[in-house]
């Protein structure tokens, strides 16, 4: 298979083809799409078990693109399954179709804005940039760092941000990289992390709570529900590979999403249920090898892959911390480890953002015997890569009096000038 890069505008003008783009309909399956395009269902049989699971990850919030020939037949399709990866469907020389998962090609450019406060940061940013998402992201970065109610007319907010474009259209949310608030005699730089939250200092210490247990017996108002708290799947967890929308696969030697966290452990190490629930699957699952899936309350489903031996069966109810199997390296695995995945309402999420978190219920007055939480406050540093470099960039923009970038019709109309990786079968 050879890979080459073509301009879509060149294709449409030279070969008489056209490019369509649509939003994926909610509830629509990949099989439905093949029916719509009169593509043989035999294509589904050619897709590996490892890749089939990504057919359930097609995004409804990103546009997918089709290259249509002069006869109205599909030549290629690019269908995002995450911000970084996409399904590539392409016609071969024998008129059959090929399937692959490839990185999304996009441009990521930096922009600058300088806002004078006349009413509030959101409204003034919207007026100055003509882009609501930028205004929303700036408000998020300022929240908790600056009391925007104390800003006065004439105060200034300057910031730099990045925006991705794909095939001439805006792609994904903008990301604020650095901001500065000038309040007359006082100024405050705001360092923004990858999730869009602002901090007053690089490496700022943020408080968090560690919860322990102690046994108490008394009458008091307590939570009506027991709540749910996710534990760890191993007693001594050691992360060897984190959740990622785009990761180099050590066996396949290509980029693939990694919808889970890998924990290194010796073969035979007990695997624990992270919370109580019902076993919905226990058996062999392609590249995952021996797998257990557990359905929990709140829309959560946990997955435990590459096990050497299973201890539970489908339909069985398990408690939090119960042994459900043992670490192994079955399936597509480079060595003994646990691949742990977590879904929320049908979509894969980063497990480490949920494990050890506690939910909140109602309350009632009664006599109880229970283990009460003992909370200890600790502090951790928030590391922001490139923070000092972004500060220097922002200062340079201000020193050179660069004007704010104002978004126009390019927010709504694709220019079809960007390049995309297209594949053709030899």
mmCIF file of C-alpha atoms in Angstrom:
data_model
loop_
_atom_site.group_PDB
_atom_site.id
_atom_site.type_symbol
_atom_site.label_atom_id
_atom_site.label_comp_id
_atom_site.label_asym_id
_atom_site.label_seq_id
_atom_site.Cartn_x
_atom_site.Cartn_y
_atom_site.Cartn_z
ATOM 1 C CA UNK A 1 0.000 0.000 0.000
ATOM 2 C CA UNK A 2 1.479 3.372 -0.919
ATOM 3 C CA UNK A 3 0.732 6.591 0.920
ATOM 4 C CA UNK A 4 0.699 9.951 -0.768
ATOM 5 C CA UNK A 5 -0.585 13.458 0.006
ATOM 6 C CA UNK A 6 -2.972 15.290 -2.304
ATOM 7 C CA UNK A 7 -4.737 18.623 -2.068
ATOM 8 C CA UNK A 8 -8.491 18.075 -2.038
ATOM 9 C CA UNK A 9 -8.977 21.241 -4.091
ATOM 10 C CA UNK A 10 -6.612 19.805 -6.741
ATOM 11 C CA UNK A 11 -8.574 16.552 -6.773
ATOM 12 C CA UNK A 12 -11.938 18.267 -7.250
ATOM 13 C CA UNK A 13 -10.703 20.484 -10.092
ATOM 14 C CA UNK A 14 -8.582 17.902 -11.946
ATOM 15 C CA UNK A 15 -10.558 14.689 -11.605
ATOM 16 C CA UNK A 16 -14.102 16.034 -11.370
ATOM 17 C CA UNK A 17 -14.551 14.638 -7.891
ATOM 18 C CA UNK A 18 -16.303 16.370 -5.037
ATOM 19 C CA UNK A 19 -15.894 16.382 -1.276
ATOM 20 C CA UNK A 20 -18.886 15.977 1.031
ATOM 21 C CA UNK A 21 -18.810 16.438 4.781
ATOM 22 C CA UNK A 22 -21.505 15.508 7.282
ATOM 23 C CA UNK A 23 -22.073 15.004 10.977
ATOM 24 C CA UNK A 24 -22.444 11.369 12.022
ATOM 25 C CA UNK A 25 -26.032 10.743 13.108
ATOM 26 C CA UNK A 26 -26.603 9.564 16.666
ATOM 27 C CA UNK A 27 -27.462 5.872 16.731
ATOM 28 C CA UNK A 28 -26.031 5.234 13.267
ATOM 29 C CA UNK A 29 -23.689 2.236 13.019
ATOM 30 C CA UNK A 30 -20.774 1.603 10.675
ATOM 31 C CA UNK A 31 -22.817 -1.213 9.157
ATOM 32 C CA UNK A 32 -25.622 1.282 8.422
ATOM 33 C CA UNK A 33 -23.088 3.504 6.676
ATOM 34 C CA UNK A 34 -21.928 0.635 4.449
ATOM 35 C CA UNK A 35 -25.569 -0.014 3.493
ATOM 36 C CA UNK A 36 -26.067 3.675 2.642
ATOM 37 C CA UNK A 37 -23.040 3.557 0.329
ATOM 38 C CA UNK A 38 -23.870 0.124 -1.175
ATOM 39 C CA UNK A 39 -20.616 -1.329 0.139
ATOM 40 C CA UNK A 40 -20.463 -5.081 0.703
ATOM 41 C CA UNK A 41 -20.763 -6.266 4.298
ATOM 42 C CA UNK A 42 -17.809 -8.507 3.468
ATOM 43 C CA UNK A 43 -15.649 -5.548 4.461
ATOM 44 C CA UNK A 44 -16.687 -6.097 8.086
ATOM 45 C CA UNK A 45 -15.293 -9.635 7.966
ATOM 46 C CA UNK A 46 -11.914 -8.306 6.823
ATOM 47 C CA UNK A 47 -11.568 -5.970 9.831
ATOM 48 C CA UNK A 48 -9.494 -7.388 12.690
ATOM 49 C CA UNK A 49 -11.075 -7.960 16.094
ATOM 50 C CA UNK A 50 -8.598 -5.418 17.479
ATOM 51 C CA UNK A 51 -9.995 -2.726 15.152
ATOM 52 C CA UNK A 52 -13.678 -3.714 15.259
ATOM 53 C CA UNK A 53 -14.085 -2.255 18.742
ATOM 54 C CA UNK A 54 -13.220 1.184 17.343
ATOM 55 C CA UNK A 55 -16.318 1.054 15.110
ATOM 56 C CA UNK A 56 -18.295 1.816 18.285
ATOM 57 C CA UNK A 57 -16.184 4.939 18.921
ATOM 58 C CA UNK A 58 -17.275 6.985 15.890
ATOM 59 C CA UNK A 59 -17.720 10.580 17.034
ATOM 60 C CA UNK A 60 -20.931 12.517 16.453
ATOM 61 C CA UNK A 61 -19.321 15.850 17.378
ATOM 62 C CA UNK A 62 -16.759 15.829 14.525
ATOM 63 C CA UNK A 63 -17.528 15.950 10.805
ATOM 64 C CA UNK A 64 -16.597 13.037 8.559
ATOM 65 C CA UNK A 65 -15.490 13.561 4.947
ATOM 66 C CA UNK A 66 -16.239 11.680 1.733
ATOM 67 C CA UNK A 67 -14.502 11.863 -1.643
ATOM 68 C CA UNK A 68 -17.121 11.144 -4.338
ATOM 69 C CA UNK A 69 -16.254 10.419 -7.981
ATOM 70 C CA UNK A 70 -18.078 11.699 -11.070
ATOM 71 C CA UNK A 71 -20.374 8.634 -10.995
ATOM 72 C CA UNK A 72 -21.508 9.344 -7.440
ATOM 73 C CA UNK A 73 -19.562 6.423 -5.957
ATOM 74 C CA UNK A 74 -17.475 6.681 -2.811
ATOM 75 C CA UNK A 75 -13.721 6.814 -3.411
ATOM 76 C CA UNK A 76 -12.611 7.506 0.157
ATOM 77 C CA UNK A 77 -14.030 8.397 3.567
ATOM 78 C CA UNK A 78 -12.367 9.818 6.684
ATOM 79 C CA UNK A 79 -14.424 9.153 9.842
ATOM 80 C CA UNK A 80 -13.039 10.387 13.215
ATOM 81 C CA UNK A 81 -13.124 8.042 16.210
ATOM 82 C CA UNK A 82 -11.277 10.527 18.448
ATOM 83 C CA UNK A 83 -9.575 13.905 18.172
ATOM 84 C CA UNK A 84 -6.366 12.184 17.028
ATOM 85 C CA UNK A 85 -7.435 9.057 15.094
ATOM 86 C CA UNK A 86 -9.873 8.262 12.263
ATOM 87 C CA UNK A 87 -11.231 5.423 10.137
ATOM 88 C CA UNK A 88 -9.954 5.505 6.548
ATOM 89 C CA UNK A 89 -12.223 3.775 4.016
ATOM 90 C CA UNK A 90 -10.849 3.662 0.453
ATOM 91 C CA UNK A 91 -11.629 2.048 -2.904
ATOM 92 C CA UNK A 92 -8.992 -0.313 -4.328
ATOM 93 C CA UNK A 93 -8.148 -0.901 -8.005
ATOM 94 C CA UNK A 94 -10.345 -4.018 -8.034
ATOM 95 C CA UNK A 95 -13.329 -1.854 -6.919
ATOM 96 C CA UNK A 96 -13.424 -3.451 -3.463
ATOM 97 C CA UNK A 97 -12.872 -1.316 -0.359
ATOM 98 C CA UNK A 98 -10.037 -1.257 2.151
ATOM 99 C CA UNK A 99 -10.151 -0.280 5.821
ATOM 100 C CA UNK A 100 -7.533 1.262 8.090
ATOM 101 C CA UNK A 101 -7.211 3.468 11.160
ATOM 102 C CA UNK A 102 -4.842 6.399 10.678
ATOM 103 C CA UNK A 103 -3.948 9.633 12.501
ATOM 104 C CA UNK A 104 -6.111 12.690 11.823
ATOM 105 C CA UNK A 105 -4.171 15.280 9.820
ATOM 106 C CA UNK A 106 -4.806 18.802 11.050
ATOM 107 C CA UNK A 107 -3.118 22.171 11.335
ATOM 108 C CA UNK A 108 -2.610 23.626 14.781
ATOM 109 C CA UNK A 109 -1.941 27.374 14.708
ATOM 110 C CA UNK A 110 -1.340 29.939 17.431
ATOM 111 C CA UNK A 111 -3.403 33.127 17.785
ATOM 112 C CA UNK A 112 -3.290 36.234 19.972
ATOM 113 C CA UNK A 113 -6.037 38.406 21.425
ATOM 114 C CA UNK A 114 -6.021 41.575 23.523
ATOM 115 C CA UNK A 115 -9.290 42.535 25.163
ATOM 116 C CA UNK A 116 -10.277 45.802 26.806
ATOM 117 C CA UNK A 117 -12.895 45.298 29.495
ATOM 118 C CA UNK A 118 -16.118 47.219 28.921
ATOM 119 C CA UNK A 119 -18.648 44.840 30.503
ATOM 120 C CA UNK A 120 -17.232 41.349 31.312
ATOM 121 C CA UNK A 121 -14.469 39.086 29.924
ATOM 122 C CA UNK A 122 -16.828 36.709 28.105
ATOM 123 C CA UNK A 123 -18.826 39.378 26.266
ATOM 124 C CA UNK A 124 -15.763 41.478 25.482
ATOM 125 C CA UNK A 125 -13.809 38.470 24.185
ATOM 126 C CA UNK A 126 -16.740 37.411 22.013
ATOM 127 C CA UNK A 127 -16.995 40.932 20.608
ATOM 128 C CA UNK A 128 -13.240 41.183 19.953
ATOM 129 C CA UNK A 129 -12.660 37.722 18.418
ATOM 130 C CA UNK A 130 -16.073 36.823 16.973
ATOM 131 C CA UNK A 131 -15.560 33.287 18.291
ATOM 132 C CA UNK A 132 -17.777 32.021 21.183
ATOM 133 C CA UNK A 133 -15.608 28.976 21.961
ATOM 134 C CA UNK A 134 -12.566 31.170 22.619
ATOM 135 C CA UNK A 135 -14.635 33.335 24.976
ATOM 136 C CA UNK A 136 -15.836 30.222 26.808
ATOM 137 C CA UNK A 137 -12.306 28.833 27.167
ATOM 138 C CA UNK A 138 -10.927 32.137 28.468
ATOM 139 C CA UNK A 139 -13.672 32.302 31.100
ATOM 140 C CA UNK A 140 -12.692 28.776 32.183
ATOM 141 C CA UNK A 141 -9.006 29.762 32.500
ATOM 142 C CA UNK A 142 -9.820 32.863 34.573
ATOM 143 C CA UNK A 143 -12.254 31.075 36.878
ATOM 144 C CA UNK A 144 -10.856 30.685 40.376
ATOM 145 C CA UNK A 145 -7.754 32.738 39.587
ATOM 146 C CA UNK A 146 -9.227 36.181 38.932
ATOM 147 C CA UNK A 147 -12.395 37.579 40.485
ATOM 148 C CA UNK A 148 -13.836 38.925 37.248
ATOM 149 C CA UNK A 149 -16.462 40.891 39.194
ATOM 150 C CA UNK A 150 -13.672 43.202 40.355
ATOM 151 C CA UNK A 151 -12.493 44.041 36.841
ATOM 152 C CA UNK A 152 -13.187 47.620 35.798
ATOM 153 C CA UNK A 153 -13.650 49.358 32.478
ATOM 154 C CA UNK A 154 -10.282 49.912 30.873
ATOM 155 C CA UNK A 155 -8.642 46.828 32.410
ATOM 156 C CA UNK A 156 -7.090 44.518 29.838
ATOM 157 C CA UNK A 157 -6.865 40.785 29.266
ATOM 158 C CA UNK A 158 -4.324 39.447 26.753
ATOM 159 C CA UNK A 159 -3.883 35.792 25.870
ATOM 160 C CA UNK A 160 -2.505 33.348 23.322
ATOM 161 C CA UNK A 161 -4.331 30.212 22.218
ATOM 162 C CA UNK A 162 -4.142 27.481 19.613
ATOM 163 C CA UNK A 163 -6.841 26.283 17.239
ATOM 164 C CA UNK A 164 -6.831 23.182 15.067
ATOM 165 C CA UNK A 165 -8.230 23.187 11.522
ATOM 166 C CA UNK A 166 -8.994 20.121 9.450
ATOM 167 C CA UNK A 167 -9.658 20.361 5.713
ATOM 168 C CA UNK A 168 -10.260 24.093 6.028
ATOM 169 C CA UNK A 169 -12.718 23.927 8.956
ATOM 170 C CA UNK A 170 -12.292 24.471 12.670
ATOM 171 C CA UNK A 171 -11.538 21.220 14.444
ATOM 172 C CA UNK A 172 -11.884 20.538 18.184
ATOM 173 C CA UNK A 173 -11.925 23.206 20.888
ATOM 174 C CA UNK A 174 -9.401 26.062 21.072
ATOM 175 C CA UNK A 175 -6.811 25.814 23.870
ATOM 176 C CA UNK A 176 -5.746 28.817 25.923
ATOM 177 C CA UNK A 177 -1.980 28.587 26.499
ATOM 178 C CA UNK A 178 -1.241 31.730 28.547
ATOM 179 C CA UNK A 179 -3.085 34.842 29.731
ATOM 180 C CA UNK A 180 -2.285 38.148 31.397
ATOM 181 C CA UNK A 181 -4.731 40.399 33.237
ATOM 182 C CA UNK A 182 -3.743 44.079 33.603
ATOM 183 C CA UNK A 183 -5.717 45.872 36.318
ATOM 184 C CA UNK A 184 -4.084 49.283 36.348
ATOM 185 C CA UNK A 185 -1.254 49.041 38.859
ATOM 186 C CA UNK A 186 -1.646 45.298 39.290
ATOM 187 C CA UNK A 187 -1.005 42.591 36.732
ATOM 188 C CA UNK A 188 -1.407 38.826 36.928
ATOM 189 C CA UNK A 189 -0.049 36.158 34.588
ATOM 190 C CA UNK A 190 -2.202 33.042 34.327
ATOM 191 C CA UNK A 191 -0.604 29.716 33.414
ATOM 192 C CA UNK A 192 -3.050 27.302 31.777
ATOM 193 C CA UNK A 193 -2.767 23.501 31.909
ATOM 194 C CA UNK A 194 -3.707 20.980 29.218
ATOM 195 C CA UNK A 195 -7.287 20.737 30.490
ATOM 196 C CA UNK A 196 -7.810 24.512 30.288
ATOM 197 C CA UNK A 197 -7.615 25.391 34.010
ATOM 198 C CA UNK A 198 -5.617 28.450 35.078
ATOM 199 C CA UNK A 199 -3.034 28.871 37.862
ATOM 200 C CA UNK A 200 -1.229 31.893 39.276
ATOM 201 C CA UNK A 201 2.190 30.237 39.331
ATOM 202 C CA UNK A 202 4.162 27.595 37.474
ATOM 203 C CA UNK A 203 4.250 24.499 39.647
ATOM 204 C CA UNK A 204 1.537 25.916 41.913
ATOM 205 C CA UNK A 205 0.694 23.679 44.860
ATOM 206 C CA UNK A 206 -2.898 22.448 44.814
ATOM 207 C CA UNK A 207 -4.618 20.870 47.804
ATOM 208 C CA UNK A 208 -6.244 17.455 47.526
ATOM 209 C CA UNK A 209 -7.758 15.090 50.063
ATOM 210 C CA UNK A 210 -6.651 11.559 50.949
ATOM 211 C CA UNK A 211 -9.348 9.505 52.670
ATOM 212 C CA UNK A 212 -8.792 6.771 55.263
ATOM 213 C CA UNK A 213 -11.258 4.798 57.440
ATOM 214 C CA UNK A 214 -12.074 4.391 61.152
ATOM 215 C CA UNK A 215 -14.867 2.424 62.818
ATOM 216 C CA UNK A 216 -17.513 4.496 64.666
ATOM 217 C CA UNK A 217 -20.923 3.738 66.236
ATOM 218 C CA UNK A 218 -23.339 6.644 66.821
ATOM 219 C CA UNK A 219 -26.623 8.295 65.795
ATOM 220 C CA UNK A 220 -26.363 11.101 63.276
ATOM 221 C CA UNK A 221 -27.549 12.337 59.912
ATOM 222 C CA UNK A 222 -25.786 10.249 57.275
ATOM 223 C CA UNK A 223 -25.890 9.779 53.540
ATOM 224 C CA UNK A 224 -28.914 7.768 52.523
ATOM 225 C CA UNK A 225 -26.996 5.937 49.838
ATOM 226 C CA UNK A 226 -23.801 4.100 50.543
ATOM 227 C CA UNK A 227 -22.256 5.857 47.584
ATOM 228 C CA UNK A 228 -19.710 4.319 45.296
ATOM 229 C CA UNK A 229 -15.973 4.639 45.488
ATOM 230 C CA UNK A 230 -13.749 3.106 42.859
ATOM 231 C CA UNK A 231 -10.692 1.286 44.121
ATOM 232 C CA UNK A 232 -7.624 0.089 42.228
ATOM 233 C CA UNK A 233 -7.626 -3.162 40.193
ATOM 234 C CA UNK A 234 -4.320 -4.298 41.742
ATOM 235 C CA UNK A 235 -3.087 -4.061 45.334
ATOM 236 C CA UNK A 236 0.223 -2.572 44.267
ATOM 237 C CA UNK A 237 -0.510 -0.668 41.068
ATOM 238 C CA UNK A 238 2.391 0.310 38.794
ATOM 239 C CA UNK A 239 1.382 2.171 35.630
ATOM 240 C CA UNK A 240 3.354 1.176 32.525
ATOM 241 C CA UNK A 241 1.203 2.812 29.831
ATOM 242 C CA UNK A 242 -1.399 5.552 30.259
ATOM 243 C CA UNK A 243 -4.716 6.262 28.549
ATOM 244 C CA UNK A 244 -4.168 7.965 25.164
ATOM 245 C CA UNK A 245 -6.215 8.794 22.093
ATOM 246 C CA UNK A 246 -3.097 8.127 19.990
ATOM 247 C CA UNK A 247 -0.309 5.696 20.992
ATOM 248 C CA UNK A 248 2.372 3.784 19.078
ATOM 249 C CA UNK A 249 1.371 0.107 19.363
ATOM 250 C CA UNK A 250 4.436 -1.985 20.345
ATOM 251 C CA UNK A 251 3.209 -5.074 18.456
ATOM 252 C CA UNK A 252 1.271 -3.643 15.487
ATOM 253 C CA UNK A 253 4.000 -0.987 14.922
ATOM 254 C CA UNK A 254 1.449 1.692 14.091
ATOM 255 C CA UNK A 255 -0.607 4.333 15.852
ATOM 256 C CA UNK A 256 -3.721 3.143 17.656
ATOM 257 C CA UNK A 257 -5.898 4.627 20.402
ATOM 258 C CA UNK A 258 -5.122 3.194 23.850
ATOM 259 C CA UNK A 259 -8.449 3.264 25.656
ATOM 260 C CA UNK A 260 -7.221 2.214 29.064
ATOM 261 C CA UNK A 261 -4.349 2.096 31.540
ATOM 262 C CA UNK A 262 -1.765 -0.699 31.632
ATOM 263 C CA UNK A 263 -0.481 -1.882 35.018
ATOM 264 C CA UNK A 264 2.720 -3.917 35.187
ATOM 265 C CA UNK A 265 2.585 -6.958 37.475
ATOM 266 C CA UNK A 266 3.845 -10.517 37.745
ATOM 267 C CA UNK A 267 1.888 -13.344 36.159
ATOM 268 C CA UNK A 268 -0.636 -14.691 38.671
ATOM 269 C CA UNK A 269 -1.074 -11.421 40.592
ATOM 270 C CA UNK A 270 -4.730 -11.217 41.809
ATOM 271 C CA UNK A 271 -6.958 -8.775 39.905
ATOM 272 C CA UNK A 272 -9.621 -6.968 41.959
ATOM 273 C CA UNK A 273 -13.030 -5.591 40.981
ATOM 274 C CA UNK A 274 -12.793 -1.786 41.253
ATOM 275 C CA UNK A 275 -16.393 -1.600 42.502
ATOM 276 C CA UNK A 276 -19.415 -3.803 43.057
ATOM 277 C CA UNK A 277 -21.396 -4.796 39.987
ATOM 278 C CA UNK A 278 -22.537 -7.540 37.620
ATOM 279 C CA UNK A 279 -20.204 -9.521 35.355
ATOM 280 C CA UNK A 280 -21.457 -9.023 31.777
ATOM 281 C CA UNK A 281 -18.616 -10.846 30.018
ATOM 282 C CA UNK A 282 -16.031 -13.443 31.036
ATOM 283 C CA UNK A 283 -14.071 -15.155 28.292
ATOM 284 C CA UNK A 284 -11.828 -14.656 25.272
ATOM 285 C CA UNK A 285 -11.981 -11.296 23.437
ATOM 286 C CA UNK A 286 -9.584 -11.217 20.458
ATOM 287 C CA UNK A 287 -6.420 -9.187 21.063
ATOM 288 C CA UNK A 288 -7.480 -8.600 24.668
ATOM 289 C CA UNK A 289 -7.115 -12.314 25.437
ATOM 290 C CA UNK A 290 -8.999 -13.485 28.537
ATOM 291 C CA UNK A 291 -11.285 -10.655 29.641
ATOM 292 C CA UNK A 292 -13.778 -9.802 32.381
ATOM 293 C CA UNK A 293 -16.257 -6.931 31.992
ATOM 294 C CA UNK A 294 -18.284 -5.635 34.956
ATOM 295 C CA UNK A 295 -21.280 -3.295 34.820
ATOM 296 C CA UNK A 296 -21.446 -0.820 37.731
ATOM 297 C CA UNK A 297 -24.016 1.774 38.776
ATOM 298 C CA UNK A 298 -23.828 5.281 37.337
ATOM 299 C CA UNK A 299 -23.287 4.127 33.743
ATOM 300 C CA UNK A 300 -19.799 2.700 34.371
ATOM 301 C CA UNK A 301 -18.411 -0.499 32.810
ATOM 302 C CA UNK A 302 -14.925 -1.768 33.714
ATOM 303 C CA UNK A 303 -12.761 -4.086 31.583
ATOM 304 C CA UNK A 304 -9.840 -6.283 32.722
ATOM 305 C CA UNK A 305 -7.770 -7.782 29.866
ATOM 306 C CA UNK A 306 -4.874 -10.215 29.191
ATOM 307 C CA UNK A 307 -5.703 -12.391 32.225
ATOM 308 C CA UNK A 308 -4.054 -15.777 32.721
ATOM 309 C CA UNK A 309 -7.060 -17.261 34.561
ATOM 310 C CA UNK A 310 -10.615 -16.072 35.331
ATOM 311 C CA UNK A 311 -12.322 -16.431 38.719
ATOM 312 C CA UNK A 312 -15.844 -15.260 37.785
ATOM 313 C CA UNK A 313 -18.581 -16.129 35.301
ATOM 314 C CA UNK A 314 -21.018 -14.089 33.254
ATOM 315 C CA UNK A 315 -24.095 -13.042 35.269
ATOM 316 C CA UNK A 316 -22.276 -13.247 38.604
ATOM 317 C CA UNK A 317 -22.466 -10.319 41.054
ATOM 318 C CA UNK A 318 -19.175 -9.222 42.596
ATOM 319 C CA UNK A 319 -18.141 -6.988 45.462
ATOM 320 C CA UNK A 320 -15.590 -4.216 45.365
ATOM 321 C CA UNK A 321 -12.126 -5.682 45.956
ATOM 322 C CA UNK A 322 -13.212 -9.247 45.098
ATOM 323 C CA UNK A 323 -10.660 -11.298 43.143
ATOM 324 C CA UNK A 324 -11.995 -11.784 39.596
ATOM 325 C CA UNK A 325 -8.902 -13.226 37.901
ATOM 326 C CA UNK A 326 -5.135 -13.211 37.653
ATOM 327 C CA UNK A 327 -2.600 -11.169 35.666
ATOM 328 C CA UNK A 328 -1.291 -12.818 32.497
ATOM 329 C CA UNK A 329 -0.281 -12.026 28.928
ATOM 330 C CA UNK A 330 -2.998 -13.703 26.845
ATOM 331 C CA UNK A 331 -4.048 -12.125 23.564
ATOM 332 C CA UNK A 332 -1.926 -9.458 21.881
ATOM 333 C CA UNK A 333 0.489 -8.671 24.705
ATOM 334 C CA UNK A 334 4.245 -8.091 25.016
ATOM 335 C CA UNK A 335 4.404 -9.465 28.566
ATOM 336 C CA UNK A 336 2.426 -10.010 31.785
ATOM 337 C CA UNK A 337 0.319 -6.946 32.601
ATOM 338 C CA UNK A 338 -3.255 -5.824 33.239
ATOM 339 C CA UNK A 339 -4.972 -3.621 30.652
ATOM 340 C CA UNK A 340 -7.723 -1.832 32.594
ATOM 341 C CA UNK A 341 -10.423 0.065 30.692
ATOM 342 C CA UNK A 342 -13.359 2.113 31.990
ATOM 343 C CA UNK A 343 -16.439 3.273 30.082
ATOM 344 C CA UNK A 344 -18.925 5.955 31.132
ATOM 345 C CA UNK A 345 -22.279 5.917 29.321
ATOM 346 C CA UNK A 346 -20.815 3.918 26.435
ATOM 347 C CA UNK A 347 -17.629 5.950 25.880
ATOM 348 C CA UNK A 348 -14.094 5.132 26.993
ATOM 349 C CA UNK A 349 -12.687 7.528 29.595
ATOM 350 C CA UNK A 350 -9.353 7.906 31.382
ATOM 351 C CA UNK A 351 -9.616 5.463 34.335
ATOM 352 C CA UNK A 352 -7.157 7.414 36.491
ATOM 353 C CA UNK A 353 -9.558 10.381 36.603
ATOM 354 C CA UNK A 354 -12.194 8.173 38.261
ATOM 355 C CA UNK A 355 -10.425 5.607 40.416
ATOM 356 C CA UNK A 356 -10.603 6.371 44.145
ATOM 357 C CA UNK A 357 -13.283 9.062 43.667
ATOM 358 C CA UNK A 358 -16.428 9.070 45.818
ATOM 359 C CA UNK A 359 -20.056 9.914 44.927
ATOM 360 C CA UNK A 360 -22.551 11.854 47.024
ATOM 361 C CA UNK A 361 -26.020 10.681 48.092
ATOM 362 C CA UNK A 362 -28.968 12.021 50.154
ATOM 363 C CA UNK A 363 -29.167 12.029 53.967
ATOM 364 C CA UNK A 364 -31.243 10.523 56.795
ATOM 365 C CA UNK A 365 -31.152 10.394 60.615
ATOM 366 C CA UNK A 366 -30.427 6.967 62.098
ATOM 367 C CA UNK A 367 -28.140 4.975 64.330
ATOM 368 C CA UNK A 368 -25.260 3.559 62.361
ATOM 369 C CA UNK A 369 -22.212 1.403 62.777
ATOM 370 C CA UNK A 370 -19.813 2.176 59.980
ATOM 371 C CA UNK A 371 -16.325 3.054 58.922
ATOM 372 C CA UNK A 372 -16.062 6.815 58.781
ATOM 373 C CA UNK A 373 -13.781 8.663 56.425
ATOM 374 C CA UNK A 374 -10.758 10.308 57.957
ATOM 375 C CA UNK A 375 -9.581 12.989 55.568
ATOM 376 C CA UNK A 376 -6.043 14.293 55.304
ATOM 377 C CA UNK A 377 -5.158 17.284 53.166
ATOM 378 C CA UNK A 378 -2.058 16.952 51.017
ATOM 379 C CA UNK A 379 -0.519 19.122 48.320
ATOM 380 C CA UNK A 380 0.831 18.423 44.879
ATOM 381 C CA UNK A 381 2.518 20.583 42.266
ATOM 382 C CA UNK A 382 0.712 21.234 38.996
ATOM 383 C CA UNK A 383 3.260 20.964 36.203
ATOM 384 C CA UNK A 384 2.498 22.992 33.057
ATOM 385 C CA UNK A 385 4.827 22.092 30.151
ATOM 386 C CA UNK A 386 6.061 25.092 28.149
ATOM 387 C CA UNK A 387 4.727 27.635 30.655
ATOM 388 C CA UNK A 388 7.763 29.951 30.647
ATOM 389 C CA UNK A 389 8.054 29.782 26.863
ATOM 390 C CA UNK A 390 4.377 30.745 26.502
ATOM 391 C CA UNK A 391 4.877 33.667 28.882
ATOM 392 C CA UNK A 392 7.740 34.987 26.722
ATOM 393 C CA UNK A 393 5.588 34.614 23.609
ATOM 394 C CA UNK A 394 2.749 36.562 25.202
ATOM 395 C CA UNK A 395 5.104 39.342 26.315
ATOM 396 C CA UNK A 396 6.495 39.545 22.764
ATOM 397 C CA UNK A 397 2.985 39.879 21.301
ATOM 398 C CA UNK A 398 2.260 42.724 23.726
ATOM 399 C CA UNK A 399 5.612 44.447 23.143
ATOM 400 C CA UNK A 400 5.147 44.401 19.371
ATOM 401 C CA UNK A 401 1.493 45.527 19.712
ATOM 402 C CA UNK A 402 0.199 42.660 17.581
ATOM 403 C CA UNK A 403 -3.546 43.127 16.896
ATOM 404 C CA UNK A 404 -6.124 40.575 18.009
ATOM 405 C CA UNK A 405 -7.068 37.916 15.491
ATOM 406 C CA UNK A 406 -10.716 38.297 14.460
ATOM 407 C CA UNK A 407 -12.459 35.188 13.173
ATOM 408 C CA UNK A 408 -14.638 35.565 10.087
ATOM 409 C CA UNK A 409 -16.433 33.258 7.693
ATOM 410 C CA UNK A 410 -13.651 30.649 7.909
ATOM 411 C CA UNK A 411 -15.409 29.484 11.061
ATOM 412 C CA UNK A 412 -18.294 28.233 8.966
ATOM 413 C CA UNK A 413 -17.064 27.475 5.438
ATOM 414 C CA UNK A 414 -14.452 24.872 4.589
ATOM 415 C CA UNK A 415 -11.774 26.148 2.210
ATOM 416 C CA UNK A 416 -10.669 22.637 1.176
ATOM 417 C CA UNK A 417 -7.084 23.854 1.151
ATOM 418 C CA UNK A 418 -5.685 21.615 3.858
ATOM 419 C CA UNK A 419 -3.956 18.397 2.911
ATOM 420 C CA UNK A 420 -5.023 14.966 4.068
ATOM 421 C CA UNK A 421 -3.346 11.580 3.899
ATOM 422 C CA UNK A 422 -5.035 9.440 1.260
ATOM 423 C CA UNK A 423 -4.118 5.854 0.456
ATOM 424 C CA UNK A 424 -4.257 3.836 -2.724
ATOM 425 C CA UNK A 425 -3.769 0.100 -3.176
ATOM 426 C CA UNK A 426 -0.944 -0.916 -5.496
#
